[in-house]
Amino acid sequence: MSESTPLVSNGESSNQQRSWNPWMDRAVTASIVLAIVLVFNFVTSRTSDFGGSNFTDNNEEGPSGVMYRPICQVHDSKLFDSVQVLQTSLTDASLHWWSPQECLQNKSPPRRYGAYDAVLNVNFSKLAHPNRPPILGFGGAFTEASALNFESLSEEGQNKVIELLFGDEGLGYVIGRTHINSCDFSVESYAYDEVDGDFKLKHFSISHDINVGMMSMMQRAKSVLKTKWGDDLHLFASPWSPPSWMKAPTPTDTEDALHAENMTGSAQPICLRDYSMNETAGTNPYANAWALYFSKFLDEYAKHDLPFWAVTIQNEPEFPAPWEACSYTKDTMADFLAKYLGPQLRETHPDVNILIFDHNKDHAPAWVESFLNDESASQYVDGTAIHWYAGGLDRLLDGAQGQPNLSRVMSILDKKAVIEDHIVINSEACHCPTTGYSGGDVNIAWARAERYAHTILADLSGGAQAWVEWNLILDSIGGPNHLNNVCDTTLLAVPHRATSGGDISPRLDFEHTTRFQSIGDKRTFEELQVKGMPADLMKLGIVAQPLFWYMGHISRYVRPGTRPVMALAEGNMAFWKDNIAGGGFNNLARDGVEITAWPCEGSTRQKFYFDNNQIMVKGQDWLGAPTTSCIGKSNDADFLGVPLTSCNKTLDLAGTFDIRPVDDGGEQVQIVSIGEEASTECLLIQELANGGGAYGPRGGAQVALGSCGLPDYKSIWTRTGTGEFRSKAIGDEVCMTTGWPFLQVSAFDNGVVVVLNEADQPANFNIRDDDRLILSASIPKHSIQTLLIET
């Protein structure tokens, strides 16, 4: 078959966008149009406050050539006057519906004009993780870069930033991270004690953090959070590197160096000077001093009324980064914790939680299991911190990998009988390089916001209690960063664009990166307003990016103490039209994305092609470049499922498969791996650990290579004429999926439902609580909605 041939010959190319055939019967057309007009007039007479089509995207046609629902409607009379909806949408990026709007009351079931595409099944009475602690909340990092950008604004601008991040008009953050010593988002490397051999830390001083404004920014955030929400600020700290005199020489140091010459880079398998796992606890003076360093840091901040909730032992211990770094293996970190840091903090700061790992999802299960199996170290472990990064050089994979590993972590905690109190948080996340404002492409900025929302909801579904982004605020290009590793965040400081900006330079003295030029600086306020960046904030020198608005749809309403409940999007069959997959381009058709199983939605993310015994997916990336990837020939060693990889046969990374019928009709098949060696492996459904969290076993089960002879039809698929592989191995039908579906839902026990649509098309949906129809609604393309339901 040719490269563009779907699994059966009558399909269409997945990079063809969905299009609708016109109505053929004019009489039917006239009748339907008349009905639409009548309904539209009725609805708009009731809902003028919503802004009509701006809110509803009601100019788009549905799967039967009929108009989409104009607004959400409540069908359960018990909930009349108690359901509200908020929306942010690319269809009208200038509007952000953070003021809840009332839904209509309608005792009748949805009419034909509102034929649903999906059923969002929630169960408010069934907690997803009944034995887990509740959600702690959301937050970001008080880095030196954030403080410098904050200080660059006028007093009015500073007050607005604190309100936008921690107040009740903004995100309502309750968690703040900071760095012990410098990090890459500092202007240069610095430490609190630079005196070689000062083992008692007599010269320890946090004056740097005071002078650059980090502490004052924390204090203002703490005050506003307490005043506006009544919540306490939960601070945690992470070191990037000890002072250089405490570190072993790195590979780039001179041969006769006694210690590291800089804080950047790291020796392996542990950065600490003269460290040996064979030594008796407390005998290494550098390890002793480093453990005491944590305690001194906590002491000094407490003097300024900034107590800390937790520390992580090391930021990204597996990465000897070109910026400040300190490498550990899981064994060397456990040894340092057991012999030095654990005893020190339990003696001087027993209320401060100690979190292990602080790196990516790929190795999280192995680290958690190793620590909990270590009797000496496990007594000091209070939780685990995890980052969202993919770990390689492909930044478009950040937030897209490793979700099943979070379920594995929960399963390990359950087996070790610590699931009820072991903290699990996402401790760092951001998009790189540069910012959406700087890049100037609203579609990329929006895609970044969608990835944030997807990963936040998936992490909460999987059992995480908190989600903390990286820097709280950066400059227009995403700095300063003294290694030029500029990145994105929710808010940006652009004091040169403020009404009071005067002669302020677009590049302040602390910004030395010349790699990126800010396209956003060339846009008018009106142009930026249309792209979702409000002009009224720009006049204060603040850019609120799409990331900000998407984050707020979750952080403002999923408050501390909330718990996720079971929720899953089902039955979005109407995405298909005349054998053309819906949803638009598949932007997850990318090497490294995992193959999973979700309820069938009829989209390009569930359409596969067969060419020369390779199974491939097609789409385009966020930049619009066409992409083609193939299912790999082996399971990923860390994620345990089969990923997408290069189709280049010279690289020998893609699998080769034979589709073999297992019934007389040929509809049921096994996808058998073939190659140089005889194989009895098939693509099969691999169930998620711990029941799969709030999405359940059908919400992202892995597709993996395994024995073709496994029972329960794990390796039996039904192939369709539209390029799908369907399976009933885990209950109701699921489809093989690249990554995750376009349409997603999460729900919480306080009646909050968040709906995310990443597709290029709108979708109608019904929400059911168990067997009870609650409401019907529509979500435009590339949108997020938060529904507030008084259950």
GROMACS .gro file of C-alpha atoms in nm, residues 36-328:
model
  293
   36ILE     CA    1  -3.271   2.753   1.423
   37VAL     CA    2  -3.384   3.112   1.387
   38LEU     CA    3  -3.670   3.058   1.631
   39VAL     CA    4  -3.446   2.886   1.883
   40PHE     CA    5  -3.174   3.145   1.839
   41ASN     CA    6  -3.419   3.431   1.894
   42PHE     CA    7  -3.552   3.261   2.206
   43VAL     CA    8  -3.210   3.190   2.349
   44THR     CA    9  -3.058   3.528   2.274
   45SER     CA   10  -3.357   3.699   2.428
   46ARG     CA   11  -3.274   3.510   2.745
   47THR     CA   12  -2.896   3.539   2.732
   48SER     CA   13  -2.791   3.878   2.604
   49ASP     CA   14  -2.532   3.903   2.882
   50PHE     CA   15  -2.329   3.628   2.716
   51GLY     CA   16  -2.243   3.830   2.411
   52GLY     CA   17  -2.424   3.597   2.170
   53SER     CA   18  -2.196   3.430   1.919
   54ASN     CA   19  -1.883   3.555   2.091
   55PHE     CA   20  -1.951   3.314   2.374
   56THR     CA   21  -2.108   3.027   2.188
   57ASP     CA   22  -1.925   3.008   1.855
   58ASN     CA   23  -2.273   2.938   1.719
   59ASN     CA   24  -2.184   3.007   1.356
   60GLU     CA   25  -2.021   2.663   1.328
   61GLU     CA   26  -2.223   2.372   1.200
   62GLY     CA   27  -2.252   2.038   1.371
   63PRO     CA   28  -2.227   1.678   1.251
   64SER     CA   29  -2.573   1.678   1.098
   65GLY     CA   30  -2.534   2.020   0.935
   66VAL     CA   31  -2.714   2.187   1.224
   67MET     CA   32  -2.612   2.475   1.443
   68TYR     CA   33  -2.426   2.411   1.766
   69ARG     CA   34  -2.599   2.477   2.094
   70PRO     CA   35  -2.595   2.842   2.180
   71ILE     CA   36  -2.522   2.799   2.551
   72CYS     CA   37  -2.529   2.542   2.831
   73GLN     CA   38  -2.872   2.428   2.946
   74VAL     CA   39  -2.960   2.258   3.274
   75HIS     CA   40  -3.202   1.967   3.237
   76ASP     CA   41  -3.213   1.852   3.601
   77SER     CA   42  -3.473   2.067   3.779
   78LYS     CA   43  -3.298   2.005   4.112
   79LEU     CA   44  -3.004   2.206   3.981
   80PHE     CA   45  -3.191   2.501   3.825
   81ASP     CA   46  -3.028   2.832   3.922
   82SER     CA   47  -2.721   2.642   4.046
   83VAL     CA   48  -2.505   2.583   3.737
   84GLN     CA   49  -2.266   2.843   3.598
   85VAL     CA   50  -2.014   2.833   3.315
   86LEU     CA   51  -1.686   3.013   3.242
   87GLN     CA   52  -1.501   3.005   2.912
   88THR     CA   53  -1.176   3.106   2.741
   89SER     CA   54  -1.162   3.037   2.369
   90LEU     CA   55  -0.934   3.098   2.073
   91THR     CA   56  -1.249   3.181   1.873
   92ASP     CA   57  -1.262   3.507   2.066
   93ALA     CA   58  -0.931   3.532   2.248
   94SER     CA   59  -1.001   3.883   2.371
   95LEU     CA   60  -1.281   3.759   2.601
   96HIS     CA   61  -1.209   3.567   2.921
   97TRP     CA   62  -1.520   3.447   3.099
   98TRP     CA   63  -1.391   3.436   3.455
   99SER     CA   64  -1.718   3.587   3.572
  100PRO     CA   65  -1.954   3.289   3.596
  101GLN     CA   66  -2.256   3.303   3.365
  102GLU     CA   67  -2.582   3.131   3.451
  103CYS     CA   68  -2.693   2.838   3.235
  104LEU     CA   69  -3.044   2.822   3.092
  105GLN     CA   70  -3.317   2.609   3.248
  106ASN     CA   71  -3.467   2.343   3.022
  107LYS     CA   72  -3.670   2.051   3.156
  108SER     CA   73  -3.677   1.888   2.812
  109PRO     CA   74  -3.397   1.669   2.679
  110PRO     CA   75  -3.161   1.821   2.420
  111ARG     CA   76  -3.328   1.888   2.085
  112ARG     CA   77  -3.201   1.793   1.742
  113TYR     CA   78  -3.031   2.129   1.700
  114GLY     CA   79  -2.821   2.032   1.997
  115ALA     CA   80  -2.738   1.674   1.905
  116TYR     CA   81  -2.446   1.580   2.128
  117ASP     CA   82  -2.105   1.463   2.016
  118ALA     CA   83  -1.991   1.335   2.354
  119VAL     CA   84  -2.118   1.231   2.692
  120LEU     CA   85  -1.902   1.351   2.978
  121ASN     CA   86  -1.964   1.096   3.249
  122VAL     CA   87  -1.885   1.219   3.599
  123ASN     CA   88  -1.959   1.068   3.937
  124PHE     CA   89  -1.950   1.331   4.207
  125SER     CA   90  -2.009   1.070   4.477
  126LYS     CA   91  -1.708   0.855   4.381
  127LEU     CA   92  -1.369   0.988   4.483
  128ALA     CA   93  -1.090   0.891   4.247
  129HIS     CA   94  -0.838   0.850   4.529
  130PRO     CA   95  -1.031   0.794   4.854
  131ASN     CA   96  -0.714   0.707   5.044
  132ARG     CA   97  -0.509   1.001   4.918
  133PRO     CA   98  -0.477   1.343   5.087
  134PRO     CA   99  -0.676   1.624   4.921
  135ILE     CA  100  -0.539   1.874   4.671
  136LEU     CA  101  -0.296   2.128   4.816
  137GLY     CA  102  -0.328   2.382   4.536
  138PHE     CA  103  -0.124   2.556   4.267
  139GLY     CA  104   0.168   2.794   4.250
  140GLY     CA  105   0.493   2.912   4.095
  141ALA     CA  106   0.852   2.995   4.180
  142PHE     CA  107   0.992   3.307   4.343
  143THR     CA  108   1.317   3.304   4.147
  144GLU     CA  109   1.566   3.588   4.127
  145ALA     CA  110   1.446   3.644   3.770
  146SER     CA  111   1.088   3.677   3.893
  147ALA     CA  112   1.187   3.921   4.166
  148LEU     CA  113   1.389   4.141   3.928
  149ASN     CA  114   1.102   4.158   3.680
  150PHE     CA  115   0.855   4.227   3.959
  151GLU     CA  116   1.075   4.512   4.087
  152SER     CA  117   1.097   4.660   3.735
  153LEU     CA  118   0.727   4.752   3.747
  154SER     CA  119   0.565   5.054   3.904
  155GLU     CA  120   0.408   5.020   4.246
  156GLU     CA  121   0.067   4.995   4.080
  157GLY     CA  122   0.200   4.727   3.847
  158GLN     CA  123   0.352   4.532   4.135
  159ASN     CA  124   0.026   4.539   4.328
  160LYS     CA  125  -0.157   4.413   4.021
  161VAL     CA  126   0.090   4.126   3.969
  162ILE     CA  127   0.048   4.005   4.328
  163GLU     CA  128  -0.330   4.026   4.289
  164LEU     CA  129  -0.320   3.841   3.956
  165LEU     CA  130  -0.109   3.560   4.102
  166PHE     CA  131  -0.231   3.528   4.460
  167GLY     CA  132  -0.548   3.738   4.494
  168ASP     CA  133  -0.914   3.653   4.442
  169GLU     CA  134  -0.919   3.840   4.110
  170GLY     CA  135  -0.643   3.617   3.975
  171LEU     CA  136  -0.504   3.266   3.996
  172GLY     CA  137  -0.529   3.223   4.372
  173TYR     CA  138  -0.190   3.053   4.399
  174VAL     CA  139  -0.118   2.903   4.743
  175ILE     CA  140   0.225   2.747   4.683
  176GLY     CA  141   0.560   2.915   4.621
  177ARG     CA  142   0.890   2.754   4.534
  178THR     CA  143   1.232   2.914   4.560
  179HIS     CA  144   1.595   2.819   4.508
  180ILE     CA  145   1.863   2.771   4.774
  181ASN     CA  146   2.164   2.959   4.630
  182SER     CA  147   2.142   3.062   4.265
  183CYS     CA  148   1.980   2.878   3.975
  184ASP     CA  149   1.988   2.932   3.600
  185PHE     CA  150   1.715   3.196   3.638
  186SER     CA  151   1.960   3.415   3.827
  187VAL     CA  152   2.178   3.688   3.680
  188GLU     CA  153   2.491   3.500   3.789
  189SER     CA  154   2.594   3.221   4.023
  190TYR     CA  155   2.595   3.304   4.394
  191ALA     CA  156   2.595   3.121   4.728
  192TYR     CA  157   2.508   3.222   5.083
  193ASP     CA  158   2.853   3.121   5.210
  194GLU     CA  159   3.150   3.140   4.973
  195VAL     CA  160   3.419   3.086   5.238
  196ASP     CA  161   3.608   2.761   5.178
  197GLY     CA  162   3.624   2.549   5.491
  198ASP     CA  163   3.353   2.739   5.682
  199PHE     CA  164   3.196   2.417   5.806
  200LYS     CA  165   3.001   2.593   6.082
  201LEU     CA  166   2.867   2.844   5.826
  202LYS     CA  167   2.963   3.148   6.030
  203HIS     CA  168   2.957   3.359   5.713
  204PHE     CA  169   2.613   3.238   5.600
  205SER     CA  170   2.394   3.526   5.476
  206ILE     CA  171   2.075   3.554   5.270
  207SER     CA  172   2.130   3.925   5.206
  208HIS     CA  173   2.128   3.857   4.831
  209ASP     CA  174   1.767   3.734   4.841
  210ILE     CA  175   1.669   4.040   5.043
  211ASN     CA  176   1.849   4.285   4.816
  212VAL     CA  177   1.701   4.158   4.487
  213GLY     CA  178   1.348   4.159   4.630
  214MET     CA  179   1.277   3.786   4.649
  215MET     CA  180   1.175   3.797   5.015
  216SER     CA  181   0.962   4.109   4.989
  217MET     CA  182   0.776   3.957   4.694
  218MET     CA  183   0.703   3.647   4.905
  219GLN     CA  184   0.585   3.859   5.197
  220ARG     CA  185   0.346   4.056   4.979
  221ALA     CA  186   0.211   3.736   4.825
  222LYS     CA  187   0.162   3.584   5.169
  223SER     CA  188  -0.032   3.887   5.289
  224VAL     CA  189  -0.262   3.911   4.987
  225LEU     CA  190  -0.332   3.537   4.986
  226LYS     CA  191  -0.431   3.542   5.352
  227THR     CA  192  -0.645   3.854   5.313
  228LYS     CA  193  -0.823   3.755   4.992
  229TRP     CA  194  -0.857   3.376   5.028
  230GLY     CA  195  -0.785   3.308   5.394
  231ASP     CA  196  -0.516   3.058   5.292
  232ASP     CA  197  -0.157   3.026   5.410
  233LEU     CA  198   0.130   3.042   5.163
  234HIS     CA  199   0.305   2.704   5.139
  235LEU     CA  200   0.671   2.765   5.056
  236PHE     CA  201   0.919   2.500   4.953
  237ALA     CA  202   1.283   2.532   4.854
  238SER     CA  203   1.514   2.341   4.621
  239PRO     CA  204   1.891   2.367   4.581
  240TRP     CA  205   2.050   2.370   4.236
  241SER     CA  206   2.405   2.354   4.367
  242PRO     CA  207   2.607   2.378   4.689
  243PRO     CA  208   2.881   2.641   4.702
  244SER     CA  209   3.167   2.535   4.477
  245TRP     CA  210   3.396   2.465   4.773
  246MET     CA  211   3.161   2.188   4.890
  247LYS     CA  212   3.158   2.019   4.546
  248ALA     CA  213   3.388   1.760   4.395
  249PRO     CA  214   3.578   1.871   4.083
  250THR     CA  215   3.375   1.842   3.764
  251PRO     CA  216   3.501   1.692   3.435
  252THR     CA  217   3.570   2.044   3.303
  253ASP     CA  218   3.783   2.154   3.600
  254THR     CA  219   4.161   2.152   3.599
  255GLU     CA  220   4.326   1.820   3.674
  256ASP     CA  221   4.469   1.927   4.010
  257ALA     CA  222   4.152   2.099   4.138
  258LEU     CA  223   4.065   2.017   4.498
  259HIS     CA  224   3.702   2.113   4.450
  260ALA     CA  225   3.473   2.237   4.177
  261GLU     CA  226   3.580   2.567   4.029
  262ASN     CA  227   3.219   2.679   3.969
  263MET     CA  228   2.869   2.598   4.081
  264THR     CA  229   2.777   2.499   3.726
  265GLY     CA  230   2.803   2.135   3.621
  266SER     CA  231   2.855   1.838   3.849
  267ALA     CA  232   3.068   1.537   3.923
  268GLN     CA  233   2.891   1.200   3.922
  269PRO     CA  234   2.747   0.990   4.086
  270ILE     CA  235   2.734   1.259   4.357
  271CYS     CA  236   2.851   1.618   4.349
  272LEU     CA  237   2.959   1.645   4.713
  273ARG     CA  238   3.330   1.672   4.785
  274ASP     CA  239   3.516   1.365   4.915
  275TYR     CA  240   3.189   1.175   4.953
  276SER     CA  241   3.184   0.797   4.998
  277MET     CA  242   2.883   0.578   5.066
  278ASN     CA  243   3.109   0.357   5.277
  279GLU     CA  244   3.178   0.628   5.533
  280THR     CA  245   3.012   0.643   5.872
  281ALA     CA  246   2.725   0.886   5.910
  282GLY     CA  247   2.833   1.236   6.005
  283THR     CA  248   3.201   1.197   5.916
  284ASN     CA  249   3.215   1.388   5.586
  285PRO     CA  250   3.260   1.758   5.677
  286TYR     CA  251   3.126   1.881   5.342
  287ALA     CA  252   2.811   1.669   5.362
  288ASN     CA  253   2.765   1.785   5.723
  289ALA     CA  254   2.802   2.147   5.618
  290TRP     CA  255   2.561   2.102   5.325
  291ALA     CA  256   2.294   1.951   5.551
  292LEU     CA  257   2.346   2.237   5.798
  293TYR     CA  258   2.311   2.477   5.504
  294PHE     CA  259   1.946   2.370   5.459
  295SER     CA  260   1.880   2.433   5.827
  296LYS     CA  261   2.046   2.776   5.822
  297PHE     CA  262   1.841   2.873   5.516
  298LEU     CA  263   1.518   2.781   5.693
  299ASP     CA  264   1.627   2.965   6.008
  300GLU     CA  265   1.705   3.288   5.824
  301TYR     CA  266   1.381   3.293   5.625
  302ALA     CA  267   1.180   3.220   5.940
  303LYS     CA  268   1.328   3.537   6.094
  304HIS     CA  269   1.146   3.728   5.820
  305ASP     CA  270   0.815   3.555   5.894
  306LEU     CA  271   0.853   3.318   5.599
  307PRO     CA  272   0.832   2.962   5.734
  308PHE     CA  273   0.875   2.678   5.487
  309TRP     CA  274   0.642   2.387   5.430
  310ALA     CA  275   0.894   2.160   5.253
  311VAL     CA  276   1.232   2.120   5.086
  312THR     CA  277   1.340   1.898   4.801
  313ILE     CA  278   1.685   1.742   4.835
  314GLN     CA  279   1.803   1.846   4.491
  315ASN     CA  280   1.662   1.994   4.174
  316GLU     CA  281   1.693   1.750   3.879
  317PRO     CA  282   1.952   1.519   4.039
  318GLU     CA  283   1.993   1.308   3.725
  319PHE     CA  284   2.110   1.601   3.512
  320PRO     CA  285   2.466   1.741   3.543
  321ALA     CA  286   2.340   2.058   3.379
  322PRO     CA  287   2.550   2.336   3.226
  323TRP     CA  288   2.395   2.568   3.487
  324GLU     CA  289   2.404   2.519   3.865
  325ALA     CA  290   2.382   2.146   3.928
  326CYS     CA  291   2.451   1.867   4.175
  327SER     CA  292   2.413   1.508   4.056
  328TYR     CA  293   2.285   1.218   4.262
   0.00000   0.00000   0.00000
